[in-house]
Tab-separated table of C-alpha atoms and ligand atoms in Angstrom:
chain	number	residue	atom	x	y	z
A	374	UNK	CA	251.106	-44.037	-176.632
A	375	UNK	CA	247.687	-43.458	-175.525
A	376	UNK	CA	246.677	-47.221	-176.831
A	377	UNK	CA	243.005	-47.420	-176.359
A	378	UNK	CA	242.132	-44.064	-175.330
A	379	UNK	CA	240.875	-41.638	-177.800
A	380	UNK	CA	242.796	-39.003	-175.514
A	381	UNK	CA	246.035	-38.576	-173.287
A	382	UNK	CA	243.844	-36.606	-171.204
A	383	UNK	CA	241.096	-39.290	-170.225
A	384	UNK	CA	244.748	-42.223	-169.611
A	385	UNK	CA	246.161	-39.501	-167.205
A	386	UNK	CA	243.201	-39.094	-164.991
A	387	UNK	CA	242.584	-42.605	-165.389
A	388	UNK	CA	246.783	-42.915	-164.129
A	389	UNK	CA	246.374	-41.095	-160.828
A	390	UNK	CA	245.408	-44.301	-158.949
A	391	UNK	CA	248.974	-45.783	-159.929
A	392	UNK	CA	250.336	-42.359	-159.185
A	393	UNK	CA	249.558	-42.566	-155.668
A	394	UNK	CA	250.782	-46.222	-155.494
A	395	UNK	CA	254.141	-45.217	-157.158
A	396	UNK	CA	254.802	-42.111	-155.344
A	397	UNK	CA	253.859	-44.697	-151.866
A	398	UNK	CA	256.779	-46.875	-153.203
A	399	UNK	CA	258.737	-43.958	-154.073
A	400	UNK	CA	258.610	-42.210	-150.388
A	401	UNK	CA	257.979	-44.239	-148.160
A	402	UNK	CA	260.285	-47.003	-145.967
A	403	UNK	CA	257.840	-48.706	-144.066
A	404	UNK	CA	255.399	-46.578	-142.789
A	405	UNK	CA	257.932	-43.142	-142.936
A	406	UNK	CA	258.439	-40.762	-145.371
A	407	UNK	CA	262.019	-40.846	-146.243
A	408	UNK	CA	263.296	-37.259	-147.442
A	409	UNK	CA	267.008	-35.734	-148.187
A	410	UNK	CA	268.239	-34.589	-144.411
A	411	UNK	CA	269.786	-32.059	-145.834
A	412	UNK	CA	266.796	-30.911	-147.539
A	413	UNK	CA	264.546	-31.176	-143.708
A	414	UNK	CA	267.496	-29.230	-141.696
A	415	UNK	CA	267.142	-26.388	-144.336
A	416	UNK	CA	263.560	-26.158	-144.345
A	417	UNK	CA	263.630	-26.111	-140.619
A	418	UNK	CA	266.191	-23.302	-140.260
A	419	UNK	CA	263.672	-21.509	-142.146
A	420	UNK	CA	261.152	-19.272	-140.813
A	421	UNK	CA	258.795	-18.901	-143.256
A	422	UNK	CA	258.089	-21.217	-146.692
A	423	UNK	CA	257.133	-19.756	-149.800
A	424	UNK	CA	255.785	-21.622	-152.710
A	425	UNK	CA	255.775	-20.638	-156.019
A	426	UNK	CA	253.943	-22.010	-159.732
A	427	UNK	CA	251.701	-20.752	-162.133
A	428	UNK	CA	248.286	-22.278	-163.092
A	429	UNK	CA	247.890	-25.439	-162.148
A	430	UNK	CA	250.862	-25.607	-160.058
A	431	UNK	CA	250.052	-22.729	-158.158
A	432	UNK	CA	246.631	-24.139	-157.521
A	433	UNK	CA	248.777	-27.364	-155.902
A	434	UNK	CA	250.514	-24.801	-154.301
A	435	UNK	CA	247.502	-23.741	-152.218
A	436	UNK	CA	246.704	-27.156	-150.603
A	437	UNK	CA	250.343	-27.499	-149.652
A	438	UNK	CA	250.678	-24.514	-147.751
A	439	UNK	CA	247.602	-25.692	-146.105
A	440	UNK	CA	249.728	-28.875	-145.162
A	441	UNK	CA	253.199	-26.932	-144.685
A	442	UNK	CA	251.081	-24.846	-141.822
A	443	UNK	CA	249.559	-27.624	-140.145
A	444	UNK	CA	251.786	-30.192	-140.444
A	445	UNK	CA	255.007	-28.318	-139.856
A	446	UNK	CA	254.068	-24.903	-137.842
A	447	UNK	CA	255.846	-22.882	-140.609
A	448	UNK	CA	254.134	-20.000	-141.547
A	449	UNK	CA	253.785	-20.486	-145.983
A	450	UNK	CA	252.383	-17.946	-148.582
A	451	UNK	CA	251.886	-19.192	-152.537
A	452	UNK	CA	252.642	-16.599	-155.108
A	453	UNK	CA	251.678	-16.844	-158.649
A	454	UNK	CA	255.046	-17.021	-160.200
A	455	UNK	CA	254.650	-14.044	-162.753
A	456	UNK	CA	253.681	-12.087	-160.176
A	457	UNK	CA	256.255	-12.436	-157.217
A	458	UNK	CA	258.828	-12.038	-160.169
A	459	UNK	CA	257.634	-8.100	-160.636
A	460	UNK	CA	256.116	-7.497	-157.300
A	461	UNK	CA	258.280	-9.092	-154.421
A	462	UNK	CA	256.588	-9.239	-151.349
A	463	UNK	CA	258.596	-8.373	-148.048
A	464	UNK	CA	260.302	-11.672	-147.147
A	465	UNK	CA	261.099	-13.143	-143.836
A	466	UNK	CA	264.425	-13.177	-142.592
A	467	UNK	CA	265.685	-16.943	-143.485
A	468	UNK	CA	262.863	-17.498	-146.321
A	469	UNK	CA	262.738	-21.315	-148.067
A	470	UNK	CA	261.399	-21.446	-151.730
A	471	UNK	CA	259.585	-24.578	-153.288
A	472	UNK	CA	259.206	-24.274	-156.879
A	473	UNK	CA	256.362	-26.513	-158.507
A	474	UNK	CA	256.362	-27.122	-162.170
A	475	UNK	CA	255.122	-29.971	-163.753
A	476	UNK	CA	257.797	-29.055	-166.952
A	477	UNK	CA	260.344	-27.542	-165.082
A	478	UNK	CA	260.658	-25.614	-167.322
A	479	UNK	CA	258.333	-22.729	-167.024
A	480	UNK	CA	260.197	-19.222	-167.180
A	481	UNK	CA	257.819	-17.270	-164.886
A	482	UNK	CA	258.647	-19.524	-162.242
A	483	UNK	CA	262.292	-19.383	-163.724
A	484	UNK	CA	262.295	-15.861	-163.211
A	485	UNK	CA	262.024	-16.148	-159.698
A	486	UNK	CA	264.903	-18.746	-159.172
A	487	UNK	CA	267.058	-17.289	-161.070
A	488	UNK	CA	266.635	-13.833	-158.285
A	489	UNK	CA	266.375	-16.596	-155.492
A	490	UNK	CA	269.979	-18.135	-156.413
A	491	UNK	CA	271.544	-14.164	-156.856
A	492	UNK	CA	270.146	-14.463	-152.778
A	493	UNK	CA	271.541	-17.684	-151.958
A	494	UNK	CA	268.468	-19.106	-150.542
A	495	UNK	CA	267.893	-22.389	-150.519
A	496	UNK	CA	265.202	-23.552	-152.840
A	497	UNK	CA	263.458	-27.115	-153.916
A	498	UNK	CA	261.838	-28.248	-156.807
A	499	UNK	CA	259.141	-30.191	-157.164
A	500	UNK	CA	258.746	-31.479	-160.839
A	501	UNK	CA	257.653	-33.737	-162.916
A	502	UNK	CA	261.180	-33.938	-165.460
A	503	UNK	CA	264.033	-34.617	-163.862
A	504	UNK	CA	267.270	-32.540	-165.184
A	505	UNK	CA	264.988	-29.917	-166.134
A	506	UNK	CA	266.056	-26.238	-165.881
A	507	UNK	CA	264.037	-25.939	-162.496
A	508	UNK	CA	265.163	-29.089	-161.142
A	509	UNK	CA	268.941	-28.374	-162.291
A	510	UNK	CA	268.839	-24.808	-161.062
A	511	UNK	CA	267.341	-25.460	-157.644
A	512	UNK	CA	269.414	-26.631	-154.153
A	513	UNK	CA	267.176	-29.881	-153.831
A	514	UNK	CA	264.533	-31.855	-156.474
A	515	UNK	CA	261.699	-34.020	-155.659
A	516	UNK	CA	260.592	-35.732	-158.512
A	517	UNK	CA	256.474	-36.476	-159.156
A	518	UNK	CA	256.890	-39.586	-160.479
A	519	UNK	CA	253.531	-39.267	-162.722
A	520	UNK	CA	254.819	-40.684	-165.686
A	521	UNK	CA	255.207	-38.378	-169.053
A	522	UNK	CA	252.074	-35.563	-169.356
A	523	UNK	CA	251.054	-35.090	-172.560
A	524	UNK	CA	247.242	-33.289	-172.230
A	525	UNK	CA	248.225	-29.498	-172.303
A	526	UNK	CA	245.267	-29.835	-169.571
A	527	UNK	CA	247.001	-30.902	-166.284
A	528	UNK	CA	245.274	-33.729	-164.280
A	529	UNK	CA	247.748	-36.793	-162.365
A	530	UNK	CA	250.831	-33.752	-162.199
A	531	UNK	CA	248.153	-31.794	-159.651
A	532	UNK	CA	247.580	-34.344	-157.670
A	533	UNK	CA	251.000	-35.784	-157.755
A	534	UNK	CA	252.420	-32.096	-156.446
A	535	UNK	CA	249.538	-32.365	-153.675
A	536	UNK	CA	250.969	-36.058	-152.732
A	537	UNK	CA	254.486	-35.332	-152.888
A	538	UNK	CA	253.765	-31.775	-150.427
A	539	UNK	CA	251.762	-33.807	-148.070
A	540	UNK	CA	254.582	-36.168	-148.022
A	541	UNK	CA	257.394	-33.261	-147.360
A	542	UNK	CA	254.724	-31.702	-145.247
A	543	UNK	CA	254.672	-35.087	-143.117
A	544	UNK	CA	258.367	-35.214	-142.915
A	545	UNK	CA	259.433	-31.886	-142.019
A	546	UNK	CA	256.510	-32.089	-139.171
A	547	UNK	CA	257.917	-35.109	-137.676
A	548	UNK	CA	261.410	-33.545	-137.542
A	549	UNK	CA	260.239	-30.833	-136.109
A	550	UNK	CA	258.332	-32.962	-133.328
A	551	UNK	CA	255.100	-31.816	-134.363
A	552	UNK	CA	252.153	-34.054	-133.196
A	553	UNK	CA	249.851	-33.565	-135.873
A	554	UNK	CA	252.508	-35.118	-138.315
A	555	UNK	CA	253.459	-37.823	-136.432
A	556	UNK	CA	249.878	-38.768	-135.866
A	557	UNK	CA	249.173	-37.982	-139.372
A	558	UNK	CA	249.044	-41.951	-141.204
A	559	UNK	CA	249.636	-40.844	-145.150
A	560	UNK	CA	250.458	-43.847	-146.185
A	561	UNK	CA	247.135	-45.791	-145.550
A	562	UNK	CA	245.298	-42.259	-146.384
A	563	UNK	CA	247.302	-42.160	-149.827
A	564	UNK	CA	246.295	-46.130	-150.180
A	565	UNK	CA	242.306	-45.117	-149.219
A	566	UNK	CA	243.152	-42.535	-152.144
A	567	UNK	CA	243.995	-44.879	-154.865
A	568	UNK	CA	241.015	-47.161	-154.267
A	569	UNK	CA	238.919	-44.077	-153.903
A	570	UNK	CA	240.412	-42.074	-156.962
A	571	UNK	CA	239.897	-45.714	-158.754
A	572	UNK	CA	236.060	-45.408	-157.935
A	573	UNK	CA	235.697	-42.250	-159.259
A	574	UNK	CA	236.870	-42.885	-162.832
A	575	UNK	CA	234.526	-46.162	-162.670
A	576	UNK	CA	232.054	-43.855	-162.825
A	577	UNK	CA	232.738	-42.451	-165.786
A	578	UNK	CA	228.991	-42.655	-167.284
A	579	UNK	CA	227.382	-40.659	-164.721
A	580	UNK	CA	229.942	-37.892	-165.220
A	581	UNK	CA	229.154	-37.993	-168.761
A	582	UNK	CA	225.851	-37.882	-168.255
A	583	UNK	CA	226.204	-35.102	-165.781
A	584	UNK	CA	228.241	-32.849	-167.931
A	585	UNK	CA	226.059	-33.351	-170.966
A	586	UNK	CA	223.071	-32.461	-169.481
A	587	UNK	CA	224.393	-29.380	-167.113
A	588	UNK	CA	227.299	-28.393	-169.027
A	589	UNK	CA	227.631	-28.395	-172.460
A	590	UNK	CA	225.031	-25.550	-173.302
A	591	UNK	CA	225.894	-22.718	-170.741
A	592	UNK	CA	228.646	-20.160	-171.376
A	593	UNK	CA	229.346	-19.782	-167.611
A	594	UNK	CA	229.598	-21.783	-164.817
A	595	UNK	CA	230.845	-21.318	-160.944
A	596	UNK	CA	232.605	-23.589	-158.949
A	597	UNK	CA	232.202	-22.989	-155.240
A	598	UNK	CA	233.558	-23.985	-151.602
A	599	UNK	CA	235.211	-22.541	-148.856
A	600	UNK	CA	239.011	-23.195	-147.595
A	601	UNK	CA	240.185	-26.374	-149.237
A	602	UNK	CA	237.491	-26.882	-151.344
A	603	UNK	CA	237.641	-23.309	-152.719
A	604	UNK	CA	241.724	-23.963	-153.352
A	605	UNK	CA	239.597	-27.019	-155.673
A	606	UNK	CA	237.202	-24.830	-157.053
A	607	UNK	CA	240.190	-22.859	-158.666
A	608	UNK	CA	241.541	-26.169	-160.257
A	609	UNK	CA	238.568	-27.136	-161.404
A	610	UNK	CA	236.995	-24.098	-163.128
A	611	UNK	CA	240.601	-23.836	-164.802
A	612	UNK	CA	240.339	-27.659	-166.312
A	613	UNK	CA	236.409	-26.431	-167.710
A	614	UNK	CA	237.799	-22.956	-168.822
A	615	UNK	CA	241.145	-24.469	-171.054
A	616	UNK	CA	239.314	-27.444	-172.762
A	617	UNK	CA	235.727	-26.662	-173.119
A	618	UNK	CA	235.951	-23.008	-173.472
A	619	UNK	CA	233.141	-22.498	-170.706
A	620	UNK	CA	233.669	-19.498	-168.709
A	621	UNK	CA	234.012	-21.253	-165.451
A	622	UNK	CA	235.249	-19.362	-162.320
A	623	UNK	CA	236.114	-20.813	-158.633
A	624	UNK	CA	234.462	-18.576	-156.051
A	625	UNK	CA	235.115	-18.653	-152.411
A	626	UNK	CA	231.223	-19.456	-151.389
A	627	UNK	CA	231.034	-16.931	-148.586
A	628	UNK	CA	231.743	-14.174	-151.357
A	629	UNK	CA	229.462	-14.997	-153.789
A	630	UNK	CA	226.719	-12.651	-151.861
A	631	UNK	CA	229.182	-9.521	-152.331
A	632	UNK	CA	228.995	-9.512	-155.828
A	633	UNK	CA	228.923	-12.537	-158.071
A	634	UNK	CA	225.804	-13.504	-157.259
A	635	UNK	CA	224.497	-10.541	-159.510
A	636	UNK	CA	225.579	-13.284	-162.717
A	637	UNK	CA	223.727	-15.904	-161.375
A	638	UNK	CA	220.953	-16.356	-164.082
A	639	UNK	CA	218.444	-19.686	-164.793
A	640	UNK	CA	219.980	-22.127	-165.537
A	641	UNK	CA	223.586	-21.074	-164.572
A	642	UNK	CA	225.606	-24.322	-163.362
A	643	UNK	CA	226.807	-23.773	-159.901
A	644	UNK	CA	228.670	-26.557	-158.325
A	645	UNK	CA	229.694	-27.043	-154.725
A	646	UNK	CA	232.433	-28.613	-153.121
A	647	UNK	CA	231.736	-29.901	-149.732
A	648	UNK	CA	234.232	-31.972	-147.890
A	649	UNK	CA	234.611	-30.341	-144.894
A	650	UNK	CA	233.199	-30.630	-141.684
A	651	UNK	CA	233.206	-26.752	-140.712
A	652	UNK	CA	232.224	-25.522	-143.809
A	653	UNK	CA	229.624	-27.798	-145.389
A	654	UNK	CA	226.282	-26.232	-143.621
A	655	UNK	CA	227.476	-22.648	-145.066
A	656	UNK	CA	228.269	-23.976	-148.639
A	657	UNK	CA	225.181	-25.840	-148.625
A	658	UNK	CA	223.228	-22.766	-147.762
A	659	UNK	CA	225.426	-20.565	-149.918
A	660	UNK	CA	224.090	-22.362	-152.973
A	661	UNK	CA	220.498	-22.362	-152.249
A	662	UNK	CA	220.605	-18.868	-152.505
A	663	UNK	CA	222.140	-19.274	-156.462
A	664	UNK	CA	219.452	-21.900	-156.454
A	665	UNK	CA	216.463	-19.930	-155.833
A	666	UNK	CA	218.005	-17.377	-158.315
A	667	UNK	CA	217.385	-20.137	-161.036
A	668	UNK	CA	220.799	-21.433	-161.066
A	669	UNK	CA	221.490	-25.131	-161.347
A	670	UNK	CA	222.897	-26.405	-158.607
A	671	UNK	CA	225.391	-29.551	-158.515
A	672	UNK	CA	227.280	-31.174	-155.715
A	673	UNK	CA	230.729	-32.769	-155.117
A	674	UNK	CA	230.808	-34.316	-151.477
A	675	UNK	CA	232.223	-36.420	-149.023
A	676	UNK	CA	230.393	-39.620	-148.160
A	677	UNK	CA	229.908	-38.580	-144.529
A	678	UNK	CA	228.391	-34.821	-145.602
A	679	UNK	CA	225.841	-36.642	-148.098
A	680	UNK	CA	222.744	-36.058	-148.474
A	681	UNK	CA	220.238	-37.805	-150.678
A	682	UNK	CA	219.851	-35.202	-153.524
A	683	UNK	CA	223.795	-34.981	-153.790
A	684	UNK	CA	225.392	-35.043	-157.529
A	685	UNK	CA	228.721	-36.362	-157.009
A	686	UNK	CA	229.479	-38.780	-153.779
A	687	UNK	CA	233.274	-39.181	-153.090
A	688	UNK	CA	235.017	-41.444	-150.444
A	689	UNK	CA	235.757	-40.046	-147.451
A	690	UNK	CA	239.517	-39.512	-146.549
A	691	UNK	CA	241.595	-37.163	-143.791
A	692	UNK	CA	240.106	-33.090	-144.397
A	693	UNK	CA	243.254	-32.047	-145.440
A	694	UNK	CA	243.611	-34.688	-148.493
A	695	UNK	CA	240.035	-34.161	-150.049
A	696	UNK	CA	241.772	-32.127	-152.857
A	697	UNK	CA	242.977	-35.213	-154.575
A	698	UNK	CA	239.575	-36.878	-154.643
A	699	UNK	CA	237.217	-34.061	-155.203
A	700	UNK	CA	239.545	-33.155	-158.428
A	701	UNK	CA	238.700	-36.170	-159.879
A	702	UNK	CA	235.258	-35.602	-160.913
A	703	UNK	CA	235.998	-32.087	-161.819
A	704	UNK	CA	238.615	-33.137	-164.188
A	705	UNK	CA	236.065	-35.836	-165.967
A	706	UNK	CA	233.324	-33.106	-166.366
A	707	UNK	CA	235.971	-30.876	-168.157
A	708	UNK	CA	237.146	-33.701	-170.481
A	709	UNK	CA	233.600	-35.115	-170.966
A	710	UNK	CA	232.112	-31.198	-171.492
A	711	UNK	CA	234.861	-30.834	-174.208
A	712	UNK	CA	234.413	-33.884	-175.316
A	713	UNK	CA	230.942	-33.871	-176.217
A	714	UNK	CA	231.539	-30.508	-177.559
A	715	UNK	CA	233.620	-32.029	-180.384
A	716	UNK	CA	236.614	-30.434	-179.074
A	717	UNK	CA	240.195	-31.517	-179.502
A	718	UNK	CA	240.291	-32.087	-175.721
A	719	UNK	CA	244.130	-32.565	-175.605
A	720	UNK	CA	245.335	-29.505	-177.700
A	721	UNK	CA	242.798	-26.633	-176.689
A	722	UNK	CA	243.355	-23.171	-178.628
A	723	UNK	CA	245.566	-20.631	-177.774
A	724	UNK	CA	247.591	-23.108	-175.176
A	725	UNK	CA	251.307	-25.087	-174.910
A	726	UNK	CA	252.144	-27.447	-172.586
A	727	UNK	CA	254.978	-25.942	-171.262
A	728	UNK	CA	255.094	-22.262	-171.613
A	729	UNK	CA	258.508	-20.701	-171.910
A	730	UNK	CA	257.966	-17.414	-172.360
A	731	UNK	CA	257.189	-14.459	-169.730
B	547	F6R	C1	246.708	-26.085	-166.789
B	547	F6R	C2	248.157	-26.145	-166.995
B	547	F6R	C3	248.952	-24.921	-166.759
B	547	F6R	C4	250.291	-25.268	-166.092
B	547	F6R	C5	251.188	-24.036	-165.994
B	547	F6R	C6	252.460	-24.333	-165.233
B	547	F6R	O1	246.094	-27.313	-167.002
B	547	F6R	O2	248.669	-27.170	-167.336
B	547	F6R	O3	248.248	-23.982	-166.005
B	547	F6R	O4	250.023	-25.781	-164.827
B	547	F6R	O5	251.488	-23.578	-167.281
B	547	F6R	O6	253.188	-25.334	-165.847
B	547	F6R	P1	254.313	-26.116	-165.070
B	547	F6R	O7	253.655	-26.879	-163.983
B	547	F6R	O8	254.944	-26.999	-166.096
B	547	F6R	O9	255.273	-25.089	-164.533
């Protein structure tokens, strides 16, 4: 029942506060992460961690292997599901597969479990729907915890699959003795999440007012960012693509000057993400150049990066956790560009929620 709201969309971004809580309440005992120790002592015999999804689950899958890398020294690669199913990479010797999917039921990503089990690897889910086909089919589940998703647009499933990795991520790293985990404090950061994910959707009006004005005319727009925030960029030109039919695209920022730049016209919304330390300076000066081509520039950014002309201000949080704030606004200029479009913002054309054919 989406009681007040005039979409399921708008109630599941408006969820991913109590997400965070749940999935805290869920994981944790005490201040650990408490995970299947069956489930850590096959990950650690592995030697290399490959995660699989399509869409918006593979765009979860790109933070995590962020996390699976740092936190855990294991080397990780994310493969769009449709594609490892046809094209196999070489593996490593004692490989570990972690299926994401919202549904579970998703047949790309089936496609690959199915050859994964004729291998006898060991495999985890992460999903949404417990006794789904993925979850049934795989050696371990994790469950998201996000309540039902209706919206064919994803929103509190992404950032649930980002929690739920950096929680794995955090437990894995601590069994193997790595430092980084163990000095890694999720639970307050997830806490500092939910107030901060909380603040966001307060401000709904100004991301009304922002995608009104910037968005609702163009045909095209470009997300941008580099590392992390480019992983973001793909989520977030996705959510404008499905429901508002804008041609958005997520760009790596330090590419845009080999090529895409050419499309930048007047007026062309280009929107940075900045939430990292390294990056910021090049992103910034990555989209002056589409700004003195005429485009229309727009910021997402972490407090401590702000500067006074900046769009969207986020809280500030550990670098490698950004993705589940700067989503947030992304997600609310989708719905409110789609929205104000007169769009049915829940059912977009063309799409199903759960897609369960190859
Ligand atoms: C986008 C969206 C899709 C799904 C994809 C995978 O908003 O919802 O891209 O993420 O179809 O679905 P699951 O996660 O159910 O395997």
């Amino acid at each position: 029942d989406k009681g007040a709201y005039p979409f399921y969309m708008l109630k599941e971004i408006d969820e991913q506060p109590a997400v965070m809580r749940k999935l805290v309440q869920k994981y944790f005992d005490g201040d650990q992460p408490e995970i299947d120790n069956n489930l850590l002592k096959d990950m650690n015999d592995a030697d290399h961690i490959y995660i699989i999804g399509a869409g918006t689950s593979y765009h979860a899958g790109l933070i995590g292997a962020r996390m699976f890398e740092k936190l855990t020294g294991t080397p990780t690669t994310v493969h769009i599901s449709s594609e490892f199913a046809y094209e196999q990479p070489l593996l490593s010797k004692k490989p570990f597969f972690i299926f994401l999917s919202q549904s579970g039921e998703t047949a790309d990503s089936r496609e690959v479990l199915v050859h994964v089990n004729e291998n006898k690897w060991p495999s985890l889910t992460i999903t949404n729907v417990d006794k789904s086909t993925l979850s049934r089919e795989a050696t371990y589940t994790l469950l998201l915890y996000a309540g039902p998703e209706i919206a064919v647009a994803s929103t509190k499933a992404y950032t649930a699959q980002i929690a739920v990795e950096a929680i794995l991520a955090k437990a894995l790293g601590e069994y193997k003795n790595i430092s980084a985990a163990a000095e890694f404090d999720l639970k307050q950061q997830l806490g500092t999440i939910a107030n901060g994910m909380q603040a966001i959707t307060d401000s709904k009006d100004t991301l009304e007012a922002v995608a009104t004005h910037y968005l609702s005319k163009p045909r095209n727009a470009f997300y941008i960012g580099r590392g992390i925030d480019w992983s973001v960029s793909l989520e977030a030109a996705l959510k404008l693509k499905e429901i508002s039919y804008v041609q958005a695209e997520g760009f790596a920022s330090g590419e845009l000057k080999h090529g895409t730049i050419a499309l930048i016209e007047k007026g062309t919304p280009v929107i940075g993400i900045i939430t990292q330390d390294r990056t910021a300076g090049l992103t910034r000066s990555n989209l002056e150049e589409t700004e003195s081509r005429g485009a229309n520039t727009l910021t997402i950014v972490s407090r401590h990066l702000a500067k006074e002309d900046d769009t969207i201000v986020i809280p500030d949080v550990d670098e490698l956790l950004t993705p589940l704030l700067s989503v947030v606004p992304a997600q609310l200029l989708a719905y409110y560009t789609s929205l104000g479009k007169g769009l049915d913002v829940d059912k977009p054309r063309n799409l199903a929620k759960s897609v369960t054919v190859q």
